[in-house]
Amino acid sequence: MSTPSATAPATQHAPAAPGGSPRRLGSLGPLGMVLTGCVSVQFGGALAVTLMPRAGALGVVTLRLLAAAVVLLVVCRPRLRGHSRTDWGTVIVFAIAMGGMNGLFYEAVARIPLGPAVTLEVLGPLALSVLASRRAINALWAGLALAGVFLLGGGGFSDLDPTGVAFALGAGAMWAAYIVFSARTGRRFPQADGLALAMAVAALLFLPIGVVSAGSRLLDPTTLALGSSVALLSSVLPYTLELLALRRLPASTFAILMSLEPAIAATAGFLILGQALSATEAAAIALVIAASIGAVRTQVGRGKAPVPVPAPEA
């Protein structure tokens, strides 16, 4: 995708977060927002794995999307009128990408460990970073990350469920789409209104799937409480931070930062799930992280300031 033109006017809507605390979240800076979101989503993902025996992967996704939608709709109270067809089309595609990313990822972590699953998933954002930047040096960093993935494969793909690997790669493709349409949604809607609407649409689209998969297990009080916690950690907080960050950070840099997710996921998997890494898996993840650091240093070395975001179109 292409980032907004550097000559475009600044947005008319000051970035704000649900709950009316834009200054508090904004003080983190765009990089701090992204990293905080990464930590939150991975520890939320580890908690979700513990919930899967109660509701299954698709049931957990349904609970996560529903709880997050309720929180965001109540807090943001987005307007339903006054939006163009293009606005609604952007929200719907964003919702499909969000639901698909979540569904495929949870199907993956139901079959393979959290760290390797995220290492495979992050290929989507890395591919996006190369396409968005169109610089040879970023292709080099992406190649280093691919080397890490191949090392992971040589050290254990034969031990990983191939269906889980396929789900993780599919989640990566949807993650790239999520990045693109999160940025577009953030430009078209004030504050986090677009995120709230997209979350509600995603929840409605996923609800029949979750009901068929989990049935009455979704109504268990303990399951509902855990699902709500997963929603806050894995959806409400990180998606809001990412949407705000994408207003001030080039999409290619944001996509590159996602390469840090495997290390955070491996840490969360170890601390919460007891999923230890082999030496080969740790080396593979280290290569992906090195690629991320190198790519970010390349962006900073160019002295590239955050791209101004154009005002939302009518």
PDB file of C-alpha atoms in Angstrom:
ATOM      1  CA  MET A   1       0.000   0.000   0.000  1.00  0.00           C
ATOM      2  CA  SER A   2       1.056   3.617  -0.280  1.00  0.00           C
ATOM      3  CA  THR A   3       1.170   6.001   2.628  1.00  0.00           C
ATOM      4  CA  PRO A   4      -0.584   9.387   2.440  1.00  0.00           C
ATOM      5  CA  SER A   5       1.152  12.131   0.540  1.00  0.00           C
ATOM      6  CA  ALA A   6       3.586  14.211   2.543  1.00  0.00           C
ATOM      7  CA  THR A   7       1.876  17.307   1.186  1.00  0.00           C
ATOM      8  CA  ALA A   8      -1.554  16.291   2.395  1.00  0.00           C
ATOM      9  CA  PRO A   9      -3.166  18.458   5.062  1.00  0.00           C
ATOM     10  CA  ALA A  10      -3.246  17.266   8.640  1.00  0.00           C
ATOM     11  CA  THR A  11      -6.342  15.528   9.867  1.00  0.00           C
ATOM     12  CA  GLN A  12      -9.170  17.652  11.229  1.00  0.00           C
ATOM     13  CA  HIS A  13      -9.728  15.207  14.074  1.00  0.00           C
ATOM     14  CA  ALA A  14      -7.167  15.030  16.842  1.00  0.00           C
ATOM     15  CA  PRO A  15      -6.352  11.431  17.641  1.00  0.00           C
ATOM     16  CA  ALA A  16      -8.239  10.319  20.707  1.00  0.00           C
ATOM     17  CA  ALA A  17      -8.749   7.066  22.479  1.00  0.00           C
ATOM     18  CA  PRO A  18     -11.808   5.441  23.969  1.00  0.00           C
ATOM     19  CA  GLY A  19     -12.482   6.714  27.412  1.00  0.00           C
ATOM     20  CA  GLY A  20     -11.454  10.288  26.572  1.00  0.00           C
ATOM     21  CA  SER A  21      -7.776   9.900  27.466  1.00  0.00           C
ATOM     22  CA  PRO A  22      -5.998  10.913  24.244  1.00  0.00           C
ATOM     23  CA  ARG A  23      -3.255  12.822  26.053  1.00  0.00           C
ATOM     24  CA  ARG A  24      -2.440   9.875  28.297  1.00  0.00           C
ATOM     25  CA  LEU A  25      -2.149   7.432  25.399  1.00  0.00           C
ATOM     26  CA  GLY A  26      -0.586  10.016  23.110  1.00  0.00           C
ATOM     27  CA  SER A  27       2.232  10.576  25.605  1.00  0.00           C
ATOM     28  CA  LEU A  28       3.499   7.100  24.721  1.00  0.00           C
ATOM     29  CA  GLY A  29       4.394   8.281  21.228  1.00  0.00           C
ATOM     30  CA  PRO A  30       3.608   6.164  18.147  1.00  0.00           C
ATOM     31  CA  LEU A  31       6.407   3.663  18.793  1.00  0.00           C
ATOM     32  CA  GLY A  32       5.362   3.298  22.428  1.00  0.00           C
ATOM     33  CA  MET A  33       1.768   2.754  21.367  1.00  0.00           C
ATOM     34  CA  VAL A  34       2.717  -0.034  18.986  1.00  0.00           C
ATOM     35  CA  LEU A  35       4.999  -1.796  21.482  1.00  0.00           C
ATOM     36  CA  THR A  36       2.433  -1.536  24.289  1.00  0.00           C
ATOM     37  CA  GLY A  37      -0.166  -2.992  21.949  1.00  0.00           C
ATOM     38  CA  CYS A  38       2.179  -5.848  21.044  1.00  0.00           C
ATOM     39  CA  VAL A  39       2.678  -6.807  24.682  1.00  0.00           C
ATOM     40  CA  SER A  40      -1.037  -6.603  25.420  1.00  0.00           C
ATOM     41  CA  VAL A  41      -2.159  -8.663  22.435  1.00  0.00           C
ATOM     42  CA  GLN A  42       0.344 -11.474  22.989  1.00  0.00           C
ATOM     43  CA  PHE A  43      -0.390 -11.902  26.681  1.00  0.00           C
ATOM     44  CA  GLY A  44      -4.066 -11.776  25.792  1.00  0.00           C
ATOM     45  CA  GLY A  45      -3.416 -14.482  23.211  1.00  0.00           C
ATOM     46  CA  ALA A  46      -1.740 -16.664  25.813  1.00  0.00           C
ATOM     47  CA  LEU A  47      -4.765 -16.227  28.086  1.00  0.00           C
ATOM     48  CA  ALA A  48      -7.004 -17.170  25.149  1.00  0.00           C
ATOM     49  CA  VAL A  49      -5.158 -20.481  24.735  1.00  0.00           C
ATOM     50  CA  THR A  50      -6.089 -21.381  28.314  1.00  0.00           C
ATOM     51  CA  LEU A  51      -9.719 -20.609  27.454  1.00  0.00           C
ATOM     52  CA  MET A  52      -9.868 -22.844  24.364  1.00  0.00           C
ATOM     53  CA  PRO A  53     -10.699 -26.082  26.258  1.00  0.00           C
ATOM     54  CA  ARG A  54     -13.845 -24.306  27.487  1.00  0.00           C
ATOM     55  CA  ALA A  55     -15.123 -22.801  24.238  1.00  0.00           C
ATOM     56  CA  GLY A  56     -12.884 -23.904  21.358  1.00  0.00           C
ATOM     57  CA  ALA A  57     -10.881 -21.610  19.087  1.00  0.00           C
ATOM     58  CA  LEU A  58     -13.878 -20.186  17.218  1.00  0.00           C
ATOM     59  CA  GLY A  59     -15.846 -19.749  20.422  1.00  0.00           C
ATOM     60  CA  VAL A  60     -12.989 -17.741  21.944  1.00  0.00           C
ATOM     61  CA  VAL A  61     -12.836 -15.503  18.864  1.00  0.00           C
ATOM     62  CA  THR A  62     -16.584 -14.906  19.070  1.00  0.00           C
ATOM     63  CA  LEU A  63     -16.404 -13.948  22.748  1.00  0.00           C
ATOM     64  CA  ARG A  64     -13.418 -11.719  22.110  1.00  0.00           C
ATOM     65  CA  LEU A  65     -15.069  -9.832  19.249  1.00  0.00           C
ATOM     66  CA  LEU A  66     -18.448  -9.505  20.999  1.00  0.00           C
ATOM     67  CA  ALA A  67     -17.004  -8.231  24.285  1.00  0.00           C
ATOM     68  CA  ALA A  68     -14.681  -5.815  22.500  1.00  0.00           C
ATOM     69  CA  ALA A  69     -17.541  -4.532  20.323  1.00  0.00           C
ATOM     70  CA  VAL A  70     -19.754  -3.876  23.359  1.00  0.00           C
ATOM     71  CA  VAL A  71     -16.985  -1.982  25.179  1.00  0.00           C
ATOM     72  CA  LEU A  72     -16.044   0.128  22.164  1.00  0.00           C
ATOM     73  CA  LEU A  73     -19.643   0.940  21.204  1.00  0.00           C
ATOM     74  CA  VAL A  74     -20.500   2.021  24.757  1.00  0.00           C
ATOM     75  CA  VAL A  75     -17.351   4.102  25.198  1.00  0.00           C
ATOM     76  CA  CYS A  76     -17.076   5.617  21.711  1.00  0.00           C
ATOM     77  CA  ARG A  77     -20.794   5.931  20.847  1.00  0.00           C
ATOM     78  CA  PRO A  78     -20.012   6.284  17.126  1.00  0.00           C
ATOM     79  CA  ARG A  79     -22.447   8.009  14.793  1.00  0.00           C
ATOM     80  CA  LEU A  80     -24.243   5.703  12.387  1.00  0.00           C
ATOM     81  CA  ARG A  81     -25.369   8.455  10.018  1.00  0.00           C
ATOM     82  CA  GLY A  82     -23.417  10.877   7.896  1.00  0.00           C
ATOM     83  CA  HIS A  83     -20.959   8.350   6.444  1.00  0.00           C
ATOM     84  CA  SER A  84     -20.469   7.739   2.743  1.00  0.00           C
ATOM     85  CA  ARG A  85     -20.669   4.378   0.998  1.00  0.00           C
ATOM     86  CA  THR A  86     -16.892   4.414   0.755  1.00  0.00           C
ATOM     87  CA  ASP A  87     -16.656   4.938   4.511  1.00  0.00           C
ATOM     88  CA  TRP A  88     -18.925   1.964   5.195  1.00  0.00           C
ATOM     89  CA  GLY A  89     -17.136  -0.127   2.603  1.00  0.00           C
ATOM     90  CA  THR A  90     -13.832   0.562   4.342  1.00  0.00           C
ATOM     91  CA  VAL A  91     -15.319  -0.407   7.710  1.00  0.00           C
ATOM     92  CA  ILE A  92     -16.758  -3.660   6.345  1.00  0.00           C
ATOM     93  CA  VAL A  93     -13.485  -4.730   4.714  1.00  0.00           C
ATOM     94  CA  PHE A  94     -11.627  -3.767   7.906  1.00  0.00           C
ATOM     95  CA  ALA A  95     -14.091  -5.916   9.879  1.00  0.00           C
ATOM     96  CA  ILE A  96     -13.619  -8.904   7.559  1.00  0.00           C
ATOM     97  CA  ALA A  97      -9.829  -8.583   7.844  1.00  0.00           C
ATOM     98  CA  MET A  98     -10.075  -8.298  11.626  1.00  0.00           C
ATOM     99  CA  GLY A  99     -12.365 -11.298  12.000  1.00  0.00           C
ATOM    100  CA  GLY A 100     -10.370 -13.402   9.560  1.00  0.00           C
ATOM    101  CA  MET A 101      -7.077 -12.547  11.248  1.00  0.00           C
ATOM    102  CA  ASN A 102      -8.445 -13.523  14.659  1.00  0.00           C
ATOM    103  CA  GLY A 103     -10.190 -16.689  13.507  1.00  0.00           C
ATOM    104  CA  LEU A 104      -7.239 -18.050  11.557  1.00  0.00           C
ATOM    105  CA  PHE A 105      -4.743 -17.177  14.284  1.00  0.00           C
ATOM    106  CA  TYR A 106      -6.685 -18.882  17.064  1.00  0.00           C
ATOM    107  CA  GLU A 107      -7.127 -21.963  14.903  1.00  0.00           C
ATOM    108  CA  ALA A 108      -3.324 -21.911  14.505  1.00  0.00           C
ATOM    109  CA  VAL A 109      -2.471 -21.587  18.217  1.00  0.00           C
ATOM    110  CA  ALA A 110      -4.933 -24.369  18.975  1.00  0.00           C
ATOM    111  CA  ARG A 111      -2.554 -26.630  16.994  1.00  0.00           C
ATOM    112  CA  ILE A 112       0.982 -25.193  17.307  1.00  0.00           C
ATOM    113  CA  PRO A 113       2.866 -23.239  20.048  1.00  0.00           C
ATOM    114  CA  LEU A 114       2.304 -19.502  20.352  1.00  0.00           C
ATOM    115  CA  GLY A 115       5.872 -18.408  19.488  1.00  0.00           C
ATOM    116  CA  PRO A 116       6.194 -20.316  16.178  1.00  0.00           C
ATOM    117  CA  ALA A 117       2.611 -19.365  15.247  1.00  0.00           C
ATOM    118  CA  VAL A 118       3.351 -15.655  15.544  1.00  0.00           C
ATOM    119  CA  THR A 119       6.709 -16.083  13.783  1.00  0.00           C
ATOM    120  CA  LEU A 120       4.852 -17.481  10.768  1.00  0.00           C
ATOM    121  CA  GLU A 121       2.052 -14.935  11.021  1.00  0.00           C
ATOM    122  CA  VAL A 122       4.458 -11.985  10.978  1.00  0.00           C
ATOM    123  CA  LEU A 123       5.415 -12.795   7.369  1.00  0.00           C
ATOM    124  CA  GLY A 124       2.285 -10.912   6.309  1.00  0.00           C
ATOM    125  CA  PRO A 125       3.339  -7.558   7.798  1.00  0.00           C
ATOM    126  CA  LEU A 126       6.912  -8.092   6.599  1.00  0.00           C
ATOM    127  CA  ALA A 127       5.749  -8.626   3.039  1.00  0.00           C
ATOM    128  CA  LEU A 128       3.659  -5.472   3.350  1.00  0.00           C
ATOM    129  CA  SER A 129       6.682  -3.493   4.573  1.00  0.00           C
ATOM    130  CA  VAL A 130       8.691  -4.471   1.482  1.00  0.00           C
ATOM    131  CA  LEU A 131       5.841  -3.626  -0.895  1.00  0.00           C
ATOM    132  CA  ALA A 132       5.112  -0.318   0.838  1.00  0.00           C
ATOM    133  CA  SER A 133       8.697   0.927   1.118  1.00  0.00           C
ATOM    134  CA  ARG A 134       9.996  -0.250  -2.292  1.00  0.00           C
ATOM    135  CA  ARG A 135      13.582   0.067  -1.051  1.00  0.00           C
ATOM    136  CA  ALA A 136      16.190  -2.615  -1.673  1.00  0.00           C
ATOM    137  CA  ILE A 137      17.538  -2.430   1.887  1.00  0.00           C
ATOM    138  CA  ASN A 138      14.149  -3.402   3.313  1.00  0.00           C
ATOM    139  CA  ALA A 139      14.092  -6.414   1.010  1.00  0.00           C
ATOM    140  CA  LEU A 140      17.375  -7.403   2.675  1.00  0.00           C
ATOM    141  CA  TRP A 141      15.800  -7.191   6.133  1.00  0.00           C
ATOM    142  CA  ALA A 142      12.801  -9.150   4.939  1.00  0.00           C
ATOM    143  CA  GLY A 143      15.171 -11.787   3.586  1.00  0.00           C
ATOM    144  CA  LEU A 144      16.821 -12.029   6.993  1.00  0.00           C
ATOM    145  CA  ALA A 145      13.417 -12.578   8.562  1.00  0.00           C
ATOM    146  CA  LEU A 146      12.649 -15.262   5.984  1.00  0.00           C
ATOM    147  CA  ALA A 147      15.928 -16.941   6.892  1.00  0.00           C
ATOM    148  CA  GLY A 148      14.666 -17.063  10.455  1.00  0.00           C
ATOM    149  CA  VAL A 149      11.433 -18.653   9.330  1.00  0.00           C
ATOM    150  CA  PHE A 150      13.281 -21.242   7.257  1.00  0.00           C
ATOM    151  CA  LEU A 151      15.498 -21.979  10.252  1.00  0.00           C
ATOM    152  CA  LEU A 152      12.371 -22.477  12.280  1.00  0.00           C
ATOM    153  CA  GLY A 153      11.133 -24.812   9.569  1.00  0.00           C
ATOM    154  CA  GLY A 154      14.346 -26.791   9.483  1.00  0.00           C
ATOM    155  CA  GLY A 155      14.253 -27.103  13.230  1.00  0.00           C
ATOM    156  CA  GLY A 156      10.702 -28.178  13.638  1.00  0.00           C
ATOM    157  CA  PHE A 157       8.102 -27.818  10.863  1.00  0.00           C
ATOM    158  CA  SER A 158       8.036 -31.598  10.709  1.00  0.00           C
ATOM    159  CA  ASP A 159       6.968 -31.482  14.345  1.00  0.00           C
ATOM    160  CA  LEU A 160       4.345 -28.779  13.773  1.00  0.00           C
ATOM    161  CA  ASP A 161       0.806 -29.537  12.668  1.00  0.00           C
ATOM    162  CA  PRO A 162       0.713 -28.590   8.940  1.00  0.00           C
ATOM    163  CA  THR A 163      -2.862 -27.346   9.305  1.00  0.00           C
ATOM    164  CA  GLY A 164      -1.729 -25.064  12.120  1.00  0.00           C
ATOM    165  CA  VAL A 165       1.105 -23.767   9.928  1.00  0.00           C
ATOM    166  CA  ALA A 166      -1.376 -23.031   7.115  1.00  0.00           C
ATOM    167  CA  PHE A 167      -3.711 -21.213   9.496  1.00  0.00           C
ATOM    168  CA  ALA A 168      -0.804 -19.103  10.798  1.00  0.00           C
ATOM    169  CA  LEU A 169       0.243 -18.113   7.268  1.00  0.00           C
ATOM    170  CA  GLY A 170      -3.360 -17.264   6.406  1.00  0.00           C
ATOM    171  CA  ALA A 171      -3.568 -15.126   9.537  1.00  0.00           C
ATOM    172  CA  GLY A 172      -0.462 -13.292   8.334  1.00  0.00           C
ATOM    173  CA  ALA A 173      -2.146 -12.419   5.034  1.00  0.00           C
ATOM    174  CA  MET A 174      -5.188 -11.111   6.894  1.00  0.00           C
ATOM    175  CA  TRP A 175      -2.876  -9.189   9.257  1.00  0.00           C
ATOM    176  CA  ALA A 176      -1.429  -7.312   6.284  1.00  0.00           C
ATOM    177  CA  ALA A 177      -4.955  -6.450   5.133  1.00  0.00           C
ATOM    178  CA  TYR A 178      -5.805  -5.374   8.678  1.00  0.00           C
ATOM    179  CA  ILE A 179      -2.876  -2.908   8.678  1.00  0.00           C
ATOM    180  CA  VAL A 180      -3.971  -1.380   5.381  1.00  0.00           C
ATOM    181  CA  PHE A 181      -7.622  -0.948   6.333  1.00  0.00           C
ATOM    182  CA  SER A 182      -6.911   0.094   9.917  1.00  0.00           C
ATOM    183  CA  ALA A 183      -4.979   3.046   8.496  1.00  0.00           C
ATOM    184  CA  ARG A 184      -7.770   3.866   6.028  1.00  0.00           C
ATOM    185  CA  THR A 185     -10.423   3.590   8.726  1.00  0.00           C
ATOM    186  CA  GLY A 186      -8.435   5.850  11.045  1.00  0.00           C
ATOM    187  CA  ARG A 187      -8.299   8.517   8.325  1.00  0.00           C
ATOM    188  CA  ARG A 188     -12.031   8.374   7.593  1.00  0.00           C
ATOM    189  CA  PHE A 189     -13.470   8.368  11.116  1.00  0.00           C
ATOM    190  CA  PRO A 190     -12.804  10.593  14.149  1.00  0.00           C
ATOM    191  CA  GLN A 191     -11.229   9.193  17.300  1.00  0.00           C
ATOM    192  CA  ALA A 192     -11.870   5.406  17.494  1.00  0.00           C
ATOM    193  CA  ASP A 193     -15.356   5.487  15.936  1.00  0.00           C
ATOM    194  CA  GLY A 194     -14.318   3.493  12.877  1.00  0.00           C
ATOM    195  CA  LEU A 195     -12.709   0.829  15.050  1.00  0.00           C
ATOM    196  CA  ALA A 196     -15.873   0.513  17.157  1.00  0.00           C
ATOM    197  CA  LEU A 197     -18.055   0.121  14.069  1.00  0.00           C
ATOM    198  CA  ALA A 198     -15.680  -2.391  12.468  1.00  0.00           C
ATOM    199  CA  MET A 199     -15.514  -4.431  15.679  1.00  0.00           C
ATOM    200  CA  ALA A 200     -19.321  -4.555  15.818  1.00  0.00           C
ATOM    201  CA  VAL A 201     -19.535  -5.696  12.191  1.00  0.00           C
ATOM    202  CA  ALA A 202     -16.847  -8.344  12.780  1.00  0.00           C
ATOM    203  CA  ALA A 203     -18.701  -9.616  15.856  1.00  0.00           C
ATOM    204  CA  LEU A 204     -21.977  -9.914  13.934  1.00  0.00           C
ATOM    205  CA  LEU A 205     -20.270 -11.730  11.059  1.00  0.00           C
ATOM    206  CA  PHE A 206     -18.552 -14.178  13.414  1.00  0.00           C
ATOM    207  CA  LEU A 207     -21.472 -14.795  15.793  1.00  0.00           C
ATOM    208  CA  PRO A 208     -23.142 -17.590  13.750  1.00  0.00           C
ATOM    209  CA  ILE A 209     -19.790 -19.383  13.425  1.00  0.00           C
ATOM    210  CA  GLY A 210     -19.181 -19.187  17.169  1.00  0.00           C
ATOM    211  CA  VAL A 211     -22.688 -20.373  18.040  1.00  0.00           C
ATOM    212  CA  VAL A 212     -22.389 -23.384  15.738  1.00  0.00           C
ATOM    213  CA  SER A 213     -18.914 -24.193  17.093  1.00  0.00           C
ATOM    214  CA  ALA A 214     -19.383 -23.646  20.854  1.00  0.00           C
ATOM    215  CA  GLY A 215     -23.141 -23.519  21.431  1.00  0.00           C
ATOM    216  CA  SER A 216     -24.244 -23.051  25.044  1.00  0.00           C
ATOM    217  CA  ARG A 217     -20.636 -23.102  26.279  1.00  0.00           C
ATOM    218  CA  LEU A 218     -20.476 -19.425  25.330  1.00  0.00           C
ATOM    219  CA  LEU A 219     -22.957 -18.620  28.139  1.00  0.00           C
ATOM    220  CA  ASP A 220     -20.888 -20.109  30.960  1.00  0.00           C
ATOM    221  CA  PRO A 221     -20.137 -17.258  33.451  1.00  0.00           C
ATOM    222  CA  THR A 222     -16.453 -18.168  33.859  1.00  0.00           C
ATOM    223  CA  THR A 223     -16.038 -18.464  30.109  1.00  0.00           C
ATOM    224  CA  LEU A 224     -17.712 -15.086  29.600  1.00  0.00           C
ATOM    225  CA  ALA A 225     -15.445 -13.441  32.185  1.00  0.00           C
ATOM    226  CA  LEU A 226     -12.274 -14.888  30.678  1.00  0.00           C
ATOM    227  CA  GLY A 227     -13.468 -14.026  27.174  1.00  0.00           C
ATOM    228  CA  SER A 228     -14.042 -10.421  28.244  1.00  0.00           C
ATOM    229  CA  SER A 229     -10.508 -10.259  29.670  1.00  0.00           C
ATOM    230  CA  VAL A 230      -9.108 -11.584  26.394  1.00  0.00           C
ATOM    231  CA  ALA A 231     -11.121  -8.949  24.524  1.00  0.00           C
ATOM    232  CA  LEU A 232      -9.677  -6.108  26.577  1.00  0.00           C
ATOM    233  CA  LEU A 233      -6.086  -7.348  26.306  1.00  0.00           C
ATOM    234  CA  SER A 234      -6.152  -8.586  22.711  1.00  0.00           C
ATOM    235  CA  SER A 235      -8.624  -6.234  21.015  1.00  0.00           C
ATOM    236  CA  VAL A 236      -9.723  -3.056  22.786  1.00  0.00           C
ATOM    237  CA  LEU A 237      -6.341  -1.805  24.029  1.00  0.00           C
ATOM    238  CA  PRO A 238      -3.994  -2.930  21.207  1.00  0.00           C
ATOM    239  CA  TYR A 239      -6.347  -2.105  18.307  1.00  0.00           C
ATOM    240  CA  THR A 240      -6.988   1.364  19.703  1.00  0.00           C
ATOM    241  CA  LEU A 241      -3.270   1.994  20.178  1.00  0.00           C
ATOM    242  CA  GLU A 242      -2.481   0.711  16.685  1.00  0.00           C
ATOM    243  CA  LEU A 243      -5.200   2.825  15.070  1.00  0.00           C
ATOM    244  CA  LEU A 244      -3.852   5.939  16.812  1.00  0.00           C
ATOM    245  CA  ALA A 245      -0.246   5.068  15.957  1.00  0.00           C
ATOM    246  CA  LEU A 246      -1.050   4.586  12.276  1.00  0.00           C
ATOM    247  CA  ARG A 247      -2.170   8.214  12.122  1.00  0.00           C
ATOM    248  CA  ARG A 248       1.362   9.321  13.027  1.00  0.00           C
ATOM    249  CA  LEU A 249       3.552   6.477  11.783  1.00  0.00           C
ATOM    250  CA  PRO A 250       4.235   5.329   8.205  1.00  0.00           C
ATOM    251  CA  ALA A 251       2.491   2.030   7.496  1.00  0.00           C
ATOM    252  CA  SER A 252       5.744   0.421   6.371  1.00  0.00           C
ATOM    253  CA  THR A 253       7.433   1.230   9.707  1.00  0.00           C
ATOM    254  CA  PHE A 254       4.403  -0.019  11.612  1.00  0.00           C
ATOM    255  CA  ALA A 255       4.473  -3.281   9.665  1.00  0.00           C
ATOM    256  CA  ILE A 256       8.173  -3.730  10.395  1.00  0.00           C
ATOM    257  CA  LEU A 257       7.618  -3.226  14.139  1.00  0.00           C
ATOM    258  CA  MET A 258       5.241  -6.166  14.066  1.00  0.00           C
ATOM    259  CA  SER A 259       8.323  -8.346  13.650  1.00  0.00           C
ATOM    260  CA  LEU A 260       8.876  -7.985  17.392  1.00  0.00           C
ATOM    261  CA  GLU A 261       5.699  -9.968  18.026  1.00  0.00           C
ATOM    262  CA  PRO A 262       7.369 -13.437  17.907  1.00  0.00           C
ATOM    263  CA  ALA A 263       9.665 -12.651  20.842  1.00  0.00           C
ATOM    264  CA  ILE A 264       6.805 -11.206  22.871  1.00  0.00           C
ATOM    265  CA  ALA A 265       4.633 -14.194  21.998  1.00  0.00           C
ATOM    266  CA  ALA A 266       7.375 -16.637  22.966  1.00  0.00           C
ATOM    267  CA  THR A 267       7.765 -14.861  26.306  1.00  0.00           C
ATOM    268  CA  ALA A 268       4.030 -14.922  26.942  1.00  0.00           C
ATOM    269  CA  GLY A 269       3.853 -18.583  25.925  1.00  0.00           C
ATOM    270  CA  PHE A 270       6.634 -19.463  28.335  1.00  0.00           C
ATOM    271  CA  LEU A 271       5.341 -17.443  31.299  1.00  0.00           C
ATOM    272  CA  ILE A 272       1.663 -18.347  30.994  1.00  0.00           C
ATOM    273  CA  LEU A 273       1.570 -21.632  29.069  1.00  0.00           C
ATOM    274  CA  GLY A 274       4.954 -23.164  29.927  1.00  0.00           C
ATOM    275  CA  GLN A 275       5.866 -23.425  26.212  1.00  0.00           C
ATOM    276  CA  ALA A 276       9.674 -23.486  26.218  1.00  0.00           C
ATOM    277  CA  LEU A 277      11.635 -22.829  23.013  1.00  0.00           C
ATOM    278  CA  SER A 278      14.360 -25.032  21.602  1.00  0.00           C
ATOM    279  CA  ALA A 279      17.704 -23.439  20.729  1.00  0.00           C
ATOM    280  CA  THR A 280      16.824 -23.555  17.019  1.00  0.00           C
ATOM    281  CA  GLU A 281      13.458 -21.887  17.566  1.00  0.00           C
ATOM    282  CA  ALA A 282      15.065 -19.181  19.716  1.00  0.00           C
ATOM    283  CA  ALA A 283      17.680 -18.520  17.011  1.00  0.00           C
ATOM    284  CA  ALA A 284      14.983 -18.301  14.346  1.00  0.00           C
ATOM    285  CA  ILE A 285      12.997 -15.786  16.364  1.00  0.00           C
ATOM    286  CA  ALA A 286      16.198 -13.802  17.041  1.00  0.00           C
ATOM    287  CA  LEU A 287      16.762 -13.483  13.271  1.00  0.00           C
ATOM    288  CA  VAL A 288      13.245 -12.109  12.833  1.00  0.00           C
ATOM    289  CA  ILE A 289      13.860  -9.584  15.612  1.00  0.00           C
ATOM    290  CA  ALA A 290      17.214  -8.593  14.082  1.00  0.00           C
ATOM    291  CA  ALA A 291      15.431  -7.961  10.793  1.00  0.00           C
ATOM    292  CA  SER A 292      12.936  -5.741  12.591  1.00  0.00           C
ATOM    293  CA  ILE A 293      15.614  -3.709  14.350  1.00  0.00           C
ATOM    294  CA  GLY A 294      17.604  -3.287  11.148  1.00  0.00           C
ATOM    295  CA  ALA A 295      14.570  -2.141   9.194  1.00  0.00           C
ATOM    296  CA  VAL A 296      13.557   0.368  11.866  1.00  0.00           C
ATOM    297  CA  ARG A 297      17.114   1.746  11.991  1.00  0.00           C
ATOM    298  CA  THR A 298      16.972   2.128   8.220  1.00  0.00           C
ATOM    299  CA  GLN A 299      13.815   4.199   8.503  1.00  0.00           C
ATOM    300  CA  VAL A 300      15.254   6.336  11.317  1.00  0.00           C
ATOM    301  CA  GLY A 301      18.532   6.747   9.452  1.00  0.00           C
ATOM    302  CA  ARG A 302      16.663   8.302   6.563  1.00  0.00           C
ATOM    303  CA  GLY A 303      15.288  10.903   8.971  1.00  0.00           C
ATOM    304  CA  LYS A 304      11.784  10.183   7.764  1.00  0.00           C
ATOM    305  CA  ALA A 305       9.228  12.026   9.854  1.00  0.00           C
ATOM    306  CA  PRO A 306       5.740  10.658  10.392  1.00  0.00           C
ATOM    307  CA  VAL A 307       3.614  11.300   7.336  1.00  0.00           C
ATOM    308  CA  PRO A 308       0.803  13.837   7.863  1.00  0.00           C
ATOM    309  CA  VAL A 309      -2.601  12.196   7.575  1.00  0.00           C
ATOM    310  CA  PRO A 310      -5.165  13.750   5.205  1.00  0.00           C
ATOM    311  CA  ALA A 311      -8.521  14.839   6.504  1.00  0.00           C
ATOM    312  CA  PRO A 312     -11.270  12.199   6.262  1.00  0.00           C
ATOM    313  CA  GLU A 313     -13.185  12.420   2.997  1.00  0.00           C
ATOM    314  CA  ALA A 314     -16.894  13.097   2.999  1.00  0.00           C
TER     315      ALA A 314
END
